[in-house]
Amino acid sequence: MKNNPLQSIIQDIHSTNGQISIYELSKRNFTTVRQLERNFKKFVGLSPKEYSNIIRFQNALNIIKNSDENRSFLDIAFECGYYDHSHLTNEIKRNTGLSPSQL
């Protein structure tokens, strides 16, 4: 990973918990969106958007797992960059096959 040309991009995605736009990523790393997508797909095997979505989802799951019972899904969804709680619920179902209450 030391010589990975995408290391700084991956760090940016992780530092923002996946809540950074691809345009902003390309701007921060002095490349075009298309070049970023091409290189990311070549070295990682996913698009930068797919990778960001995975990191954002992992962050949401961590918050859900470590939060107290009084925390609403709506608060967690907004904190993690989802549009609303149903967007987060759909992502949970799509990625885990479980409903949020089964987590």
GROMACS .gro file of N, CA, C and O in nm:
model
  412
    1MET      N    1   0.081  -0.119   0.000
    1MET     CA    2   0.000   0.000   0.000
    1MET      C    3   0.086   0.126   0.000
    1MET      O    4   0.037   0.232  -0.032
    2LYS      N    5   0.215   0.114   0.038
    2LYS     CA    6   0.301   0.232   0.045
    2LYS      C    7   0.312   0.303  -0.090
    2LYS      O    8   0.309   0.424  -0.096
    3ASN      N    9   0.324   0.225  -0.197
    3ASN     CA   10   0.344   0.284  -0.329
    3ASN      C   11   0.215   0.301  -0.406
    3ASN      O   12   0.219   0.329  -0.525
    4ASN      N   13   0.104   0.285  -0.341
    4ASN     CA   14  -0.025   0.300  -0.407
    4ASN      C   15  -0.048   0.447  -0.441
    4ASN      O   16  -0.051   0.532  -0.351
    5PRO      N   17  -0.065   0.478  -0.569
    5PRO     CA   18  -0.086   0.618  -0.608
    5PRO      C   19  -0.218   0.675  -0.557
    5PRO      O   20  -0.238   0.796  -0.560
    6LEU      N   21  -0.306   0.590  -0.508
    6LEU     CA   22  -0.436   0.636  -0.460
    6LEU      C   23  -0.441   0.651  -0.309
    6LEU      O   24  -0.548   0.674  -0.252
    7GLN      N   25  -0.329   0.635  -0.241
    7GLN     CA   26  -0.327   0.638  -0.095
    7GLN      C   27  -0.389   0.765  -0.038
    7GLN      O   28  -0.469   0.759   0.055
    8SER      N   29  -0.355   0.880  -0.092
    8SER     CA   30  -0.410   1.005  -0.039
    8SER      C   31  -0.560   1.015  -0.065
    8SER      O   32  -0.634   1.069   0.017
    9ILE      N   33  -0.607   0.962  -0.176
    9ILE     CA   34  -0.749   0.963  -0.207
    9ILE      C   35  -0.824   0.873  -0.109
    9ILE      O   36  -0.929   0.911  -0.055
   10ILE      N   37  -0.769   0.755  -0.084
   10ILE     CA   38  -0.831   0.662   0.010
   10ILE      C   39  -0.834   0.723   0.150
   10ILE      O   40  -0.934   0.711   0.222
   11GLN      N   41  -0.727   0.791   0.188
   11GLN     CA   42  -0.724   0.857   0.319
   11GLN      C   43  -0.831   0.967   0.327
   11GLN      O   44  -0.894   0.983   0.431
   12ASP      N   45  -0.849   1.042   0.219
   12ASP     CA   46  -0.953   1.145   0.216
   12ASP      C   47  -1.091   1.084   0.236
   12ASP      O   48  -1.174   1.138   0.309
   13ILE      N   49  -1.116   0.972   0.170
   13ILE     CA   50  -1.246   0.905   0.183
   13ILE      C   51  -1.268   0.860   0.327
   13ILE      O   52  -1.374   0.880   0.385
   14HIS      N   53  -1.165   0.799   0.387
   14HIS     CA   54  -1.178   0.752   0.525
   14HIS      C   55  -1.190   0.867   0.624
   14HIS      O   56  -1.267   0.858   0.719
   15SER      N   57  -1.116   0.974   0.603
   15SER     CA   58  -1.120   1.086   0.698
   15SER      C   59  -1.254   1.158   0.697
   15SER      O   60  -1.293   1.219   0.796
   16THR      N   61  -1.326   1.149   0.586
   16THR     CA   62  -1.459   1.211   0.578
   16THR      C   63  -1.570   1.108   0.597
   16THR      O   64  -1.687   1.140   0.576
   17ASN      N   65  -1.535   0.987   0.634
   17ASN     CA   66  -1.631   0.877   0.652
   17ASN      C   67  -1.716   0.855   0.527
   17ASN      O   68  -1.835   0.824   0.536
   18GLY      N   69  -1.656   0.873   0.411
   18GLY     CA   70  -1.726   0.848   0.285
   18GLY      C   71  -1.821   0.958   0.244
   18GLY      O   72  -1.897   0.941   0.149
   19GLN      N   73  -1.816   1.071   0.310
   19GLN     CA   74  -1.910   1.180   0.282
   19GLN      C   75  -1.848   1.290   0.198
   19GLN      O   76  -1.879   1.407   0.216
   20ILE      N   77  -1.763   1.252   0.107
   20ILE     CA   78  -1.700   1.350   0.019
   20ILE      C   79  -1.744   1.321  -0.124
   20ILE      O   80  -1.757   1.204  -0.163
   21SER      N   81  -1.768   1.425  -0.200
   21SER     CA   82  -1.809   1.404  -0.338
   21SER      C   83  -1.688   1.364  -0.423
   21SER      O   84  -1.574   1.395  -0.390
   22ILE      N   85  -1.714   1.297  -0.531
   22ILE     CA   86  -1.607   1.254  -0.620
   22ILE      C   87  -1.541   1.376  -0.684
   22ILE      O   88  -1.420   1.380  -0.702
   23TYR      N   89  -1.621   1.477  -0.712
   23TYR     CA   90  -1.566   1.601  -0.765
   23TYR      C   91  -1.466   1.664  -0.667
   23TYR      O   92  -1.357   1.706  -0.705
   24GLU      N   93  -1.505   1.669  -0.540
   24GLU     CA   94  -1.417   1.726  -0.437
   24GLU      C   95  -1.290   1.643  -0.423
   24GLU      O   96  -1.181   1.697  -0.405
   25LEU      N   97  -1.304   1.511  -0.430
   25LEU     CA   98  -1.187   1.422  -0.424
   25LEU      C   99  -1.090   1.452  -0.538
   25LEU      O  100  -0.969   1.461  -0.516
   26SER      N  101  -1.144   1.465  -0.658
   26SER     CA  102  -1.058   1.490  -0.773
   26SER      C  103  -0.991   1.627  -0.761
   26SER      O  104  -0.873   1.642  -0.794
   27LYS      N  105  -1.066   1.725  -0.710
   27LYS     CA  106  -1.011   1.860  -0.694
   27LYS      C  107  -0.897   1.860  -0.591
   27LYS      O  108  -0.791   1.919  -0.614
   28ARG      N  109  -0.918   1.792  -0.478
   28ARG     CA  110  -0.816   1.785  -0.373
   28ARG      C  111  -0.689   1.715  -0.419
   28ARG      O  112  -0.581   1.742  -0.368
   29ASN      N  113  -0.705   1.623  -0.512
   29ASN     CA  114  -0.591   1.542  -0.555
   29ASN      C  115  -0.543   1.577  -0.696
   29ASN      O  116  -0.471   1.499  -0.759
   30PHE      N  117  -0.585   1.692  -0.745
   30PHE     CA  118  -0.535   1.749  -0.869
   30PHE      C  119  -0.546   1.654  -0.988
   30PHE      O  120  -0.450   1.629  -1.061
   31THR      N  121  -0.664   1.601  -1.007
   31THR     CA  122  -0.692   1.513  -1.120
   31THR      C  123  -0.834   1.538  -1.167
   31THR      O  124  -0.911   1.608  -1.102
   32THR      N  125  -0.868   1.483  -1.281
   32THR     CA  126  -1.005   1.496  -1.329
   32THR      C  127  -1.089   1.383  -1.270
   32THR      O  128  -1.035   1.281  -1.227
   33VAL      N  129  -1.219   1.402  -1.271
   33VAL     CA  130  -1.310   1.301  -1.219
   33VAL      C  131  -1.294   1.172  -1.298
   33VAL      O  132  -1.285   1.063  -1.241
   34ARG      N  133  -1.287   1.183  -1.429
   34ARG     CA  134  -1.276   1.065  -1.514
   34ARG      C  135  -1.145   0.989  -1.487
   34ARG      O  136  -1.143   0.866  -1.480
   35GLN      N  137  -1.035   1.062  -1.475
   35GLN     CA  138  -0.906   0.999  -1.447
   35GLN      C  139  -0.907   0.931  -1.310
   35GLN      O  140  -0.856   0.821  -1.293
   36LEU      N  141  -0.968   0.997  -1.213
   36LEU     CA  142  -0.980   0.939  -1.079
   36LEU      C  143  -1.059   0.809  -1.085
   36LEU      O  144  -1.018   0.707  -1.029
   37GLU      N  145  -1.173   0.811  -1.154
   37GLU     CA  146  -1.255   0.691  -1.166
   37GLU      C  147  -1.180   0.578  -1.235
   37GLU      O  148  -1.185   0.462  -1.192
   38ARG      N  149  -1.109   0.611  -1.341
   38ARG     CA  150  -1.033   0.510  -1.416
   38ARG      C  151  -0.924   0.447  -1.330
   38ARG      O  152  -0.911   0.326  -1.324
   39ASN      N  153  -0.845   0.531  -1.262
   39ASN     CA  154  -0.737   0.480  -1.178
   39ASN      C  155  -0.789   0.401  -1.058
   39ASN      O  156  -0.733   0.300  -1.020
   40PHE      N  157  -0.895   0.450  -0.998
   40PHE     CA  158  -0.952   0.382  -0.882
   40PHE      C  159  -1.001   0.244  -0.922
   40PHE      O  160  -0.977   0.146  -0.851
   41LYS      N  161  -1.070   0.237  -1.035
   41LYS     CA  162  -1.122   0.108  -1.084
   41LYS      C  163  -1.005   0.013  -1.113
   41LYS      O  164  -1.012  -0.106  -1.082
   42LYS      N  165  -0.898   0.066  -1.167
   42LYS     CA  166  -0.781  -0.015  -1.203
   42LYS      C  167  -0.711  -0.070  -1.079
   42LYS      O  168  -0.676  -0.188  -1.074
   43PHE      N  169  -0.688   0.013  -0.977
   43PHE     CA  170  -0.610  -0.027  -0.860
   43PHE      C  171  -0.694  -0.090  -0.749
   43PHE      O  172  -0.645  -0.173  -0.674
   44VAL      N  173  -0.819  -0.048  -0.735
   44VAL     CA  174  -0.902  -0.095  -0.624
   44VAL      C  175  -1.006  -0.197  -0.671
   44VAL      O  176  -1.042  -0.288  -0.597
   45GLY      N  177  -1.053  -0.182  -0.794
   45GLY     CA  178  -1.154  -0.273  -0.846
   45GLY      C  179  -1.296  -0.223  -0.828
   45GLY      O  180  -1.391  -0.289  -0.867
   46LEU      N  181  -1.310  -0.108  -0.766
   46LEU     CA  182  -1.439  -0.043  -0.746
   46LEU      C  183  -1.428   0.101  -0.794
   46LEU      O  184  -1.319   0.156  -0.802
   47SER      N  185  -1.543   0.163  -0.817
   47SER     CA  186  -1.540   0.306  -0.846
   47SER      C  187  -1.520   0.380  -0.714
   47SER      O  188  -1.550   0.325  -0.607
   48PRO      N  189  -1.471   0.503  -0.717
   48PRO     CA  190  -1.456   0.578  -0.591
   48PRO      C  191  -1.589   0.600  -0.521
   48PRO      O  192  -1.595   0.601  -0.398
   49LYS      N  193  -1.698   0.611  -0.596
   49LYS     CA  194  -1.830   0.629  -0.536
   49LYS      C  195  -1.872   0.503  -0.461
   49LYS      O  196  -1.925   0.511  -0.349
   50GLU      N  197  -1.851   0.387  -0.523
   50GLU     CA  198  -1.885   0.260  -0.456
   50GLU      C  199  -1.805   0.244  -0.328
   50GLU      O  200  -1.858   0.204  -0.224
   51TYR      N  201  -1.676   0.277  -0.335
   51TYR     CA  202  -1.590   0.265  -0.217
   51TYR      C  203  -1.636   0.362  -0.107
   51TYR      O  204  -1.644   0.325   0.010
   52SER      N  205  -1.668   0.485  -0.145
   52SER     CA  206  -1.718   0.584  -0.049
   52SER      C  207  -1.846   0.537   0.017
   52SER      O  208  -1.865   0.556   0.137
   53ASN      N  209  -1.935   0.477  -0.062
   53ASN     CA  210  -2.061   0.427  -0.007
   53ASN      C  211  -2.036   0.316   0.095
   53ASN      O  212  -2.105   0.309   0.197
   54ILE      N  213  -1.939   0.230   0.069
   54ILE     CA  214  -1.906   0.123   0.164
   54ILE      C  215  -1.854   0.182   0.294
   54ILE      O  216  -1.895   0.141   0.403
   55ILE      N  217  -1.764   0.280   0.286
   55ILE     CA  218  -1.708   0.343   0.405
   55ILE      C  219  -1.818   0.416   0.483
   55ILE      O  220  -1.825   0.408   0.606
   56ARG      N  221  -1.906   0.484   0.412
   56ARG     CA  222  -2.016   0.556   0.477
   56ARG      C  223  -2.108   0.458   0.548
   56ARG      O  224  -2.151   0.482   0.661
   57PHE      N  225  -2.138   0.346   0.483
   57PHE     CA  226  -2.224   0.244   0.543
   57PHE      C  227  -2.159   0.182   0.665
   57PHE      O  228  -2.224   0.162   0.769
   58GLN      N  229  -2.028   0.153   0.658
   58GLN     CA  230  -1.958   0.098   0.774
   58GLN      C  231  -1.961   0.196   0.891
   58GLN      O  232  -1.978   0.155   1.006
   59ASN      N  233  -1.946   0.323   0.863
   59ASN     CA  234  -1.953   0.425   0.967
   59ASN      C  235  -2.092   0.426   1.031
   59ASN      O  236  -2.104   0.432   1.154
   60ALA      N  237  -2.196   0.418   0.949
   60ALA     CA  238  -2.333   0.415   1.002
   60ALA      C  239  -2.355   0.293   1.090
   60ALA      O  240  -2.413   0.302   1.198
   61LEU      N  241  -2.307   0.177   1.046
   61LEU     CA  242  -2.322   0.055   1.127
   61LEU      C  243  -2.248   0.068   1.260
   61LEU      O  244  -2.300   0.025   1.364
   62ASN      N  245  -2.129   0.126   1.258
   62ASN     CA  246  -2.054   0.148   1.382
   62ASN      C  247  -2.131   0.237   1.478
   62ASN      O  248  -2.136   0.210   1.598
   63ILE      N  249  -2.189   0.343   1.427
   63ILE     CA  250  -2.265   0.435   1.511
   63ILE      C  251  -2.388   0.365   1.568
   63ILE      O  252  -2.419   0.378   1.687
   64ILE      N  253  -2.457   0.288   1.484
   64ILE     CA  254  -2.576   0.214   1.531
   64ILE      C  255  -2.536   0.116   1.639
   64ILE      O  256  -2.602   0.105   1.743
   65LYS      N  257  -2.428   0.044   1.617
   65LYS     CA  258  -2.383  -0.058   1.712
   65LYS      C  259  -2.340   0.003   1.845
   65LYS      O  260  -2.365  -0.053   1.951
   66ASN      N  261  -2.276   0.119   1.841
   66ASN     CA  262  -2.220   0.180   1.962
   66ASN      C  263  -2.307   0.288   2.024
   66ASN      O  264  -2.267   0.349   2.123
   67SER      N  265  -2.425   0.313   1.967
   67SER     CA  266  -2.508   0.421   2.022
   67SER      C  267  -2.603   0.364   2.126
   67SER      O  268  -2.631   0.246   2.131
   68ASP      N  269  -2.655   0.455   2.206
   68ASP     CA  270  -2.752   0.414   2.307
   68ASP      C  271  -2.890   0.395   2.242
   68ASP      O  272  -2.911   0.429   2.127
   69GLU      N  273  -2.980   0.341   2.316
   69GLU     CA  274  -3.114   0.308   2.265
   69GLU      C  275  -3.196   0.432   2.229
   69GLU      O  276  -3.289   0.423   2.151
   70ASN      N  277  -3.164   0.548   2.285
   70ASN     CA  278  -3.243   0.668   2.263
   70ASN      C  279  -3.213   0.738   2.131
   70ASN      O  280  -3.281   0.831   2.094
   71ARG      N  281  -3.110   0.696   2.064
   71ARG     CA  282  -3.068   0.762   1.940
   71ARG      C  283  -3.157   0.719   1.825
   71ARG      O  284  -3.176   0.601   1.798
   72SER      N  285  -3.213   0.813   1.753
   72SER     CA  286  -3.304   0.780   1.644
   72SER      C  287  -3.226   0.750   1.515
   72SER      O  288  -3.115   0.798   1.495
   73PHE      N  289  -3.290   0.671   1.430
   73PHE     CA  290  -3.231   0.640   1.301
   73PHE      C  291  -3.217   0.765   1.215
   73PHE      O  292  -3.126   0.776   1.135
   74LEU      N  293  -3.310   0.858   1.233
   74LEU     CA  294  -3.305   0.982   1.157
   74LEU      C  295  -3.178   1.060   1.190
   74LEU      O  296  -3.109   1.109   1.100
   75ASP      N  297  -3.145   1.072   1.319
   75ASP     CA  298  -3.022   1.141   1.360
   75ASP      C  299  -2.898   1.073   1.302
   75ASP      O  300  -2.807   1.139   1.252
   76ILE      N  301  -2.895   0.942   1.311
   76ILE     CA  302  -2.781   0.866   1.258
   76ILE      C  303  -2.771   0.883   1.107
   76ILE      O  304  -2.663   0.902   1.053
   77ALA      N  305  -2.886   0.878   1.039
   77ALA     CA  306  -2.888   0.893   0.893
   77ALA      C  307  -2.831   1.029   0.852
   77ALA      O  308  -2.746   1.037   0.763
   78PHE      N  309  -2.874   1.135   0.919
   78PHE     CA  310  -2.824   1.268   0.885
   78PHE      C  311  -2.675   1.281   0.916
   78PHE      O  312  -2.600   1.340   0.839
   79GLU      N  313  -2.633   1.226   1.029
   79GLU     CA  314  -2.492   1.233   1.067
   79GLU      C  315  -2.403   1.162   0.964
   79GLU      O  316  -2.291   1.205   0.939
   80CYS      N  317  -2.454   1.057   0.904
   80CYS     CA  318  -2.375   0.977   0.810
   80CYS      C  319  -2.394   1.020   0.665
   80CYS      O  320  -2.338   0.958   0.574
   81GLY      N  321  -2.472   1.124   0.642
   81GLY     CA  322  -2.486   1.177   0.507
   81GLY      C  323  -2.596   1.114   0.424
   81GLY      O  324  -2.599   1.131   0.302
   82TYR      N  325  -2.688   1.044   0.487
   82TYR     CA  326  -2.802   0.988   0.415
   82TYR      C  327  -2.913   1.092   0.411
   82TYR      O  328  -2.923   1.177   0.498
   83TYR      N  329  -2.998   1.082   0.310
   83TYR     CA  330  -3.104   1.180   0.290
   83TYR      C  331  -3.208   1.175   0.402
   83TYR      O  332  -3.253   1.277   0.451
   84ASP      N  333  -3.247   1.054   0.440
   84ASP     CA  334  -3.342   1.037   0.549
   84ASP      C  335  -3.327   0.897   0.606
   84ASP      O  336  -3.243   0.820   0.561
   85HIS      N  337  -3.408   0.864   0.707
   85HIS     CA  338  -3.391   0.734   0.773
   85HIS      C  339  -3.427   0.617   0.681
   85HIS      O  340  -3.370   0.510   0.691
   86SER      N  341  -3.521   0.638   0.586
   86SER     CA  342  -3.556   0.528   0.496
   86SER      C  343  -3.443   0.497   0.398
   86SER      O  344  -3.425   0.383   0.359
   87HIS      N  345  -3.367   0.599   0.363
   87HIS     CA  346  -3.248   0.577   0.278
   87HIS      C  347  -3.148   0.489   0.352
   87HIS      O  348  -3.095   0.392   0.295
   88LEU      N  349  -3.125   0.518   0.478
   88LEU     CA  350  -3.036   0.436   0.560
   88LEU      C  351  -3.093   0.295   0.578
   88LEU      O  352  -3.021   0.196   0.566
   89THR      N  353  -3.222   0.285   0.604
   89THR     CA  354  -3.286   0.155   0.620
   89THR      C  355  -3.271   0.070   0.494
   89THR      O  356  -3.240  -0.049   0.501
   90ASN      N  357  -3.292   0.132   0.378
   90ASN     CA  358  -3.277   0.059   0.251
   90ASN      C  359  -3.133   0.013   0.230
   90ASN      O  360  -3.110  -0.097   0.180
   91GLU      N  361  -3.036   0.096   0.268
   91GLU     CA  362  -2.896   0.057   0.256
   91GLU      C  363  -2.864  -0.061   0.348
   91GLU      O  364  -2.790  -0.151   0.311
   92ILE      N  365  -2.919  -0.060   0.467
   92ILE     CA  366  -2.897  -0.170   0.561
   92ILE      C  367  -2.953  -0.299   0.502
   92ILE      O  368  -2.886  -0.403   0.501
   93LYS      N  369  -3.075  -0.293   0.452
   93LYS     CA  370  -3.137  -0.411   0.392
   93LYS      C  371  -3.058  -0.460   0.270
   93LYS      O  372  -3.038  -0.579   0.253
   94ARG      N  373  -3.015  -0.367   0.187
   94ARG     CA  374  -2.943  -0.403   0.064
   94ARG      C  375  -2.807  -0.466   0.095
   94ARG      O  376  -2.766  -0.562   0.032
   95ASN      N  377  -2.737  -0.411   0.194
   95ASN     CA  378  -2.601  -0.458   0.222
   95ASN      C  379  -2.593  -0.576   0.318
   95ASN      O  380  -2.496  -0.650   0.315
   96THR      N  381  -2.691  -0.591   0.404
   96THR     CA  382  -2.684  -0.699   0.502
   96THR      C  383  -2.792  -0.805   0.484
   96THR      O  384  -2.778  -0.916   0.534
   97GLY      N  385  -2.901  -0.769   0.419
   97GLY     CA  386  -3.014  -0.860   0.407
   97GLY      C  387  -3.100  -0.863   0.532
   97GLY      O  388  -3.194  -0.940   0.542
   98LEU      N  389  -3.069  -0.778   0.627
   98LEU     CA  390  -3.143  -0.772   0.754
   98LEU      C  391  -3.217  -0.640   0.765
   98LEU      O  392  -3.175  -0.540   0.707
   99SER      N  393  -3.323  -0.640   0.841
   99SER     CA  394  -3.388  -0.514   0.872
   99SER      C  395  -3.312  -0.449   0.987
   99SER      O  396  -3.242  -0.517   1.061
  100PRO      N  397  -3.323  -0.318   1.003
  100PRO     CA  398  -3.249  -0.250   1.109
  100PRO      C  399  -3.278  -0.305   1.249
  100PRO      O  400  -3.191  -0.308   1.335
  101SER      N  401  -3.399  -0.351   1.274
  101SER     CA  402  -3.432  -0.404   1.406
  101SER      C  403  -3.361  -0.537   1.433
  101SER      O  404  -3.346  -0.576   1.548
  102GLN      N  405  -3.315  -0.605   1.329
  102GLN     CA  406  -3.245  -0.731   1.344
  102GLN      C  407  -3.096  -0.712   1.372
  102GLN      O  408  -3.028  -0.808   1.404
  103LEU      N  409  -3.047  -0.589   1.359
  103LEU     CA  410  -2.906  -0.563   1.385
  103LEU      C  411  -2.882  -0.576   1.529
  103LEU      O  412  -2.837  -0.572   1.612
   0.00000   0.00000   0.00000
